[in-house]
Amino acid sequence: MNEKVLHTLEYTKIIQLLAEKASSEPGRALCRELTPQTDLAQIRKAQQETADALSMLFAKGSTSFGGNRDVSMALRSLEIGSTLSAPELLKIAGLLDNVSRIKAYGKGSREEEKETSLTSYFHALEPVSSLAGEINRCILSEEEIADDASPGLKHVRRSIVLTGDKIHSQLTGMVNGSYRSYLQDAVITMRDNRYCIPVKAEYKSQVPGMVHDQSSTGSTFFIEPAAIVNLNNQLKELALQEKEEIEAVLASLSAQASQHIFEISEDQRIMTFLDFVFAKASLALEENATMPLFNTERYIHIRKGRHPLLPPKKVVPIDIHLGRDFDLLIVTGPNTGGKTVSLKTVGLFTLMGQSGLHIPALDRSELSVFTEVFADIGDEQSIEQSLSTFSSHMTAIVSILKHANENALCLFDELGAGTDPTEGAALAIAILDHLHTRGIRTMATTHYSELKVYALSTDFVENACCEFDIETLAPTYRLLIGIPGKSNAFAISSKLGLPDYIIEAAKSQITTEDKSFEDLLTDLEESRVTIEKERLEIASYKEEVKALKEKLQAKNEKIDSAKERILREANERAKEILQEAKDVADETIRIYQKSGPGASLKDLEKTRERLRGEINKKNDKLALKPSQPQKEKPLKPEQLKLGDHVKILSMGLKGTVSSLPDHRGNLFIQCGMMRSQANVKDLVLLADEMPSEPVSFQKSHTGKVKMSKAFSISPEINLLGKTVDEALSELDKYLDDAYLAHLSTVRVVHGKGTGALRSAVHSHLKKVKYVKSYRLGEYGEGDAGVTVVTFKE
């Protein structure tokens, strides 16, 4: 691929972005060397590697190859038997540590692990953990070796410490003892790596020893006392021994590293390659790019492509196809309309795709492999070479025509510009026709109407234009293939305020043929806009019909489901009522059998009436009233509270709320003696029209007993302010009613006070047989001022 086109199409800027994504210097160097390939198998392999790395970024998050440093020079030193320095060994250890981390990153669980194009690279990594661990154990930093790096080093350093302590001990005794008056300062100092004390010049002869230095004023001599000369000599010898031990440690580590030269070299190569691949994946992730498909038919189909160097929020995606129905595409339209961007997008996507980079376009976009990409874009005039704009363009075109073949892609911006329009248009047609005859895939932009006519009248040549809004005088940047562009010079000039008489005079200069052609283009554009609007309306209608169809289907499914549920619940309820009727009949038989011939007729009559009433109630429950159409707004769960009067629409029954809705909206409704489950959506809140009086027995003139029991009972009774006798009387009636109404629990509010009423209530509850248990209220229920009673089932 020629170097010029890489700069012309700004491929080099893409490479700069790619290099910034690499996290190691060797990886960045490999990114900078990336160039387009022409081997289809290699291109597809590179694209698959990028795709697999991108999948890992989505699944596991990003990783860093920063520990991948260039150790090639260190490995060469090991090959010839040299000893490495501490920094070089630390580089190798850092590389191996990073290898271990990257190997773990590439290794998923056995259930999730799938073979990808990168699996073999991760498996080939060899951390050599033993070597890395030994280096990190022995070398603490580039300037410090650990004491326990070797037994000899540990012994020498211990001796150094002991000798230093002896020297300090003796010198401290001198400084604070007999020599105190001879010293300039009571300190111990170092000169030439030997311990000294600062002695006044006049007392120099009083302190025997070696003079190592003198102050600038000559008033102080730094003397090494004779008593510690031997100790200082020992310290010097130990320092030399320490250096030898450190060299021995480095030599030992270098020898161990030399046994793994191949593994380290391979790790370096693989880590650099993986850093490069993940840099490509990171760039694709940032640009929201996808893997293009490649074909061998020299066919390009870009779906919603976005130029990668333009701001993502501002760039308008374009659809381009070339090479299947036509091999030459001529793009026309006003300046700054997006023609050049479209041209560059095609060329840059081709270069990126052949380099293994994903392209910022929708998936299933297709590219082809071209051996060369030629582009004549921009003004390359040169004063030094005496080249005008036209000459510079023509020089580039001559070179393109000389080297282009059927496997090349040619891109021309403003072909034939910079000279006489008539001659320029003729040259442009001749050049494009030559390339078209040879079957070379070509895309060109122009303002010449002659090229529009050429595209309309020539097979396998197609017009395209960049859409322009006359009302706003702004381009929309949409590329429309199959429609020739219109210059809109007169319309734009008129909008900008050019007098009408000048515009009319300009129109009179245009030939009848040109005018007819421009009118035809105007009609085509108006027709296209109309069709486009109708297409969008039809698409909107289709979406609306589809949504209504789905909504109706969901509603029907909901109705069918509700119908099945209601029938199932009704059957189950009927079965329960019939079972209760059977139980009543059995009880009747037992009563008559137990009564015997001596039974009281009055008692038997009362029992018969009671049983008949129960049977009638059960029969009434089997006859469901037709549900009324729901006019009220659907209830919300938070609108309901215990004891509210409601109506079950689907069953036509009225009752009271005996439990609050759960997270699905289901709750229990007490309908007389029957407890039914319903959904909050199937309820209507009623006014407090039902009496909540306790059960009362009224005797008619016929002597028959009638039961006028309330349909609903409040789950709470308030006894505050009543005497013990009044409270117990009301409580006794209330408990009977609540138990008959099948309430599971009730609350008795008696207050705290002296506790007399609470004690009386608790004593009474112990005597009630159908009370299962009772307890004082908890925090939030009323504490000790409330008793919660639970009935037996």
mmCIF file of C-alpha atoms in Angstrom, residues 95-241:
data_model
loop_
_atom_site.group_PDB
_atom_site.id
_atom_site.type_symbol
_atom_site.label_atom_id
_atom_site.label_comp_id
_atom_site.label_asym_id
_atom_site.label_seq_id
_atom_site.Cartn_x
_atom_site.Cartn_y
_atom_site.Cartn_z
ATOM 1 C CA LEU A 95 7.531 -9.140 33.094
ATOM 2 C CA LEU A 96 6.953 -12.611 34.576
ATOM 3 C CA ASP A 97 4.583 -11.239 37.228
ATOM 4 C CA ASN A 98 2.565 -9.526 34.500
ATOM 5 C CA VAL A 99 2.587 -12.750 32.460
ATOM 6 C CA SER A 100 1.085 -14.597 35.433
ATOM 7 C CA ARG A 101 -1.685 -12.007 35.772
ATOM 8 C CA ILE A 102 -2.500 -11.954 32.043
ATOM 9 C CA LYS A 103 -2.553 -15.759 31.900
ATOM 10 C CA ALA A 104 -5.099 -15.775 34.739
ATOM 11 C CA TYR A 105 -7.129 -13.086 32.917
ATOM 12 C CA GLY A 106 -7.248 -15.223 29.766
ATOM 13 C CA LYS A 107 -8.209 -18.351 31.663
ATOM 14 C CA GLY A 108 -11.954 -18.534 32.347
ATOM 15 C CA SER A 109 -13.898 -21.169 34.230
ATOM 16 C CA ARG A 110 -14.164 -24.556 32.563
ATOM 17 C CA GLU A 111 -17.882 -24.084 31.980
ATOM 18 C CA GLU A 112 -17.362 -20.705 30.282
ATOM 19 C CA GLU A 113 -14.041 -21.363 28.592
ATOM 20 C CA LYS A 114 -14.381 -21.520 24.812
ATOM 21 C CA GLU A 115 -11.696 -21.928 22.212
ATOM 22 C CA THR A 116 -10.980 -18.583 20.545
ATOM 23 C CA SER A 117 -8.292 -17.233 18.266
ATOM 24 C CA LEU A 118 -6.452 -15.944 21.376
ATOM 25 C CA THR A 119 -6.651 -19.115 23.474
ATOM 26 C CA SER A 120 -3.389 -20.535 22.143
ATOM 27 C CA TYR A 121 -1.549 -17.306 23.005
ATOM 28 C CA PHE A 122 -2.774 -17.321 26.594
ATOM 29 C CA HIS A 123 -1.911 -21.014 26.972
ATOM 30 C CA ALA A 124 1.598 -20.429 25.582
ATOM 31 C CA LEU A 125 2.429 -17.892 28.288
ATOM 32 C CA GLU A 126 4.884 -19.313 30.842
ATOM 33 C CA PRO A 127 5.076 -17.261 34.085
ATOM 34 C CA VAL A 128 8.194 -19.101 35.442
ATOM 35 C CA SER A 129 6.888 -18.261 38.912
ATOM 36 C CA SER A 130 9.866 -19.814 40.702
ATOM 37 C CA LEU A 131 12.321 -17.456 38.998
ATOM 38 C CA ALA A 132 10.128 -14.367 39.511
ATOM 39 C CA GLY A 133 9.619 -15.259 43.174
ATOM 40 C CA GLU A 134 13.340 -15.769 43.780
ATOM 41 C CA ILE A 135 14.257 -12.452 42.150
ATOM 42 C CA ASN A 136 11.617 -10.567 44.143
ATOM 43 C CA ARG A 137 12.780 -12.275 47.351
ATOM 44 C CA CYS A 138 16.449 -11.384 46.867
ATOM 45 C CA ILE A 139 16.142 -7.910 45.299
ATOM 46 C CA LEU A 140 14.037 -5.380 47.200
ATOM 47 C CA SER A 141 14.706 -2.461 44.853
ATOM 48 C CA GLU A 142 17.180 -1.346 42.208
ATOM 49 C CA GLU A 143 19.562 -0.177 44.999
ATOM 50 C CA GLU A 144 18.836 -2.704 47.744
ATOM 51 C CA ILE A 145 19.509 -6.436 48.075
ATOM 52 C CA ALA A 146 17.713 -8.351 50.835
ATOM 53 C CA ASP A 147 19.784 -9.489 53.838
ATOM 54 C CA ASP A 148 18.621 -13.089 53.444
ATOM 55 C CA ALA A 149 19.442 -13.224 49.724
ATOM 56 C CA SER A 150 22.253 -15.634 50.727
ATOM 57 C CA PRO A 151 23.653 -16.981 54.010
ATOM 58 C CA GLY A 152 27.017 -15.311 53.341
ATOM 59 C CA LEU A 153 25.454 -11.902 52.754
ATOM 60 C CA LYS A 154 23.391 -12.232 55.899
ATOM 61 C CA HIS A 155 26.515 -13.107 57.951
ATOM 62 C CA VAL A 156 28.565 -10.228 56.515
ATOM 63 C CA ARG A 157 25.824 -7.674 57.157
ATOM 64 C CA ARG A 158 25.416 -8.896 60.725
ATOM 65 C CA SER A 159 29.180 -8.487 61.225
ATOM 66 C CA ILE A 160 29.000 -4.965 59.770
ATOM 67 C CA VAL A 161 26.294 -4.059 62.267
ATOM 68 C CA LEU A 162 28.252 -5.501 65.200
ATOM 69 C CA THR A 163 31.500 -3.782 64.170
ATOM 70 C CA GLY A 164 29.684 -0.487 63.693
ATOM 71 C CA ASP A 165 28.172 -0.830 67.158
ATOM 72 C CA LYS A 166 31.629 -1.407 68.663
ATOM 73 C CA ILE A 167 33.012 1.667 66.915
ATOM 74 C CA HIS A 168 30.100 3.805 68.063
ATOM 75 C CA SER A 169 30.458 2.489 71.595
ATOM 76 C CA GLN A 170 34.127 3.395 71.798
ATOM 77 C CA LEU A 171 33.732 6.763 70.128
ATOM 78 C CA THR A 172 30.778 7.632 72.362
ATOM 79 C CA GLY A 173 32.972 6.919 75.378
ATOM 80 C CA MET A 174 35.683 9.206 74.001
ATOM 81 C CA VAL A 175 33.308 12.002 73.086
ATOM 82 C CA ASN A 176 31.581 11.980 76.453
ATOM 83 C CA GLY A 177 34.771 11.153 78.430
ATOM 84 C CA SER A 178 38.406 12.115 78.359
ATOM 85 C CA TYR A 179 38.362 13.812 74.947
ATOM 86 C CA ARG A 180 35.320 15.985 75.616
ATOM 87 C CA SER A 181 37.310 19.182 76.197
ATOM 88 C CA TYR A 182 39.405 18.610 73.049
ATOM 89 C CA LEU A 183 36.444 18.418 70.705
ATOM 90 C CA GLN A 184 34.880 21.181 68.676
ATOM 91 C CA ASP A 185 31.498 19.370 68.906
ATOM 92 C CA ALA A 186 30.460 16.238 70.778
ATOM 93 C CA VAL A 187 29.553 14.356 67.568
ATOM 94 C CA ILE A 188 30.740 11.354 65.569
ATOM 95 C CA THR A 189 31.219 11.967 61.868
ATOM 96 C CA MET A 190 32.445 10.161 58.727
ATOM 97 C CA ARG A 191 35.401 11.040 56.481
ATOM 98 C CA ASP A 192 36.492 8.803 53.590
ATOM 99 C CA ASN A 193 34.010 6.156 54.846
ATOM 100 C CA ARG A 194 35.828 6.014 58.196
ATOM 101 C CA TYR A 195 34.527 7.138 61.594
ATOM 102 C CA CYS A 196 36.165 10.305 62.976
ATOM 103 C CA ILE A 197 35.747 12.911 65.725
ATOM 104 C CA PRO A 198 36.132 16.715 65.284
ATOM 105 C CA VAL A 199 39.173 17.876 67.334
ATOM 106 C CA LYS A 200 40.146 21.488 67.969
ATOM 107 C CA ALA A 201 43.373 22.482 66.198
ATOM 108 C CA GLU A 202 45.178 23.391 69.444
ATOM 109 C CA TYR A 203 44.479 19.887 70.863
ATOM 110 C CA LYS A 204 45.431 17.950 67.781
ATOM 111 C CA SER A 205 48.496 16.440 69.466
ATOM 112 C CA GLN A 206 46.429 15.325 72.466
ATOM 113 C CA VAL A 207 44.362 12.882 70.396
ATOM 114 C CA PRO A 208 46.496 10.145 68.835
ATOM 115 C CA GLY A 209 45.238 8.869 65.512
ATOM 116 C CA MET A 210 44.993 9.511 61.753
ATOM 117 C CA VAL A 211 43.979 12.923 60.386
ATOM 118 C CA HIS A 212 41.497 12.511 57.498
ATOM 119 C CA ASP A 213 40.323 16.057 56.913
ATOM 120 C CA GLN A 214 40.470 19.664 58.083
ATOM 121 C CA SER A 215 37.790 22.367 58.216
ATOM 122 C CA SER A 216 37.988 25.297 55.814
ATOM 123 C CA THR A 217 38.995 27.645 58.646
ATOM 124 C CA GLY A 218 41.674 25.272 59.925
ATOM 125 C CA SER A 219 40.215 25.326 63.425
ATOM 126 C CA THR A 220 39.014 21.707 63.350
ATOM 127 C CA PHE A 221 40.767 18.465 62.451
ATOM 128 C CA PHE A 222 38.822 15.265 61.757
ATOM 129 C CA ILE A 223 40.860 12.560 63.432
ATOM 130 C CA GLU A 224 40.322 8.806 63.441
ATOM 131 C CA PRO A 225 41.406 7.758 66.941
ATOM 132 C CA ALA A 226 44.092 5.055 67.003
ATOM 133 C CA ALA A 227 41.885 2.894 69.212
ATOM 134 C CA ILE A 228 39.323 2.335 66.419
ATOM 135 C CA VAL A 229 41.673 2.120 63.404
ATOM 136 C CA ASN A 230 41.544 -1.681 63.437
ATOM 137 C CA LEU A 231 37.756 -1.644 63.766
ATOM 138 C CA ASN A 232 37.473 0.788 60.853
ATOM 139 C CA ASN A 233 39.782 -1.475 58.838
ATOM 140 C CA GLN A 234 37.542 -4.450 59.668
ATOM 141 C CA LEU A 235 34.497 -2.445 58.563
ATOM 142 C CA LYS A 236 36.189 -1.654 55.245
ATOM 143 C CA GLU A 237 36.986 -5.325 54.684
ATOM 144 C CA LEU A 238 33.412 -6.308 55.530
ATOM 145 C CA ALA A 239 32.120 -3.761 52.974
ATOM 146 C CA LEU A 240 34.271 -5.427 50.313
ATOM 147 C CA GLN A 241 32.960 -8.841 51.372
#
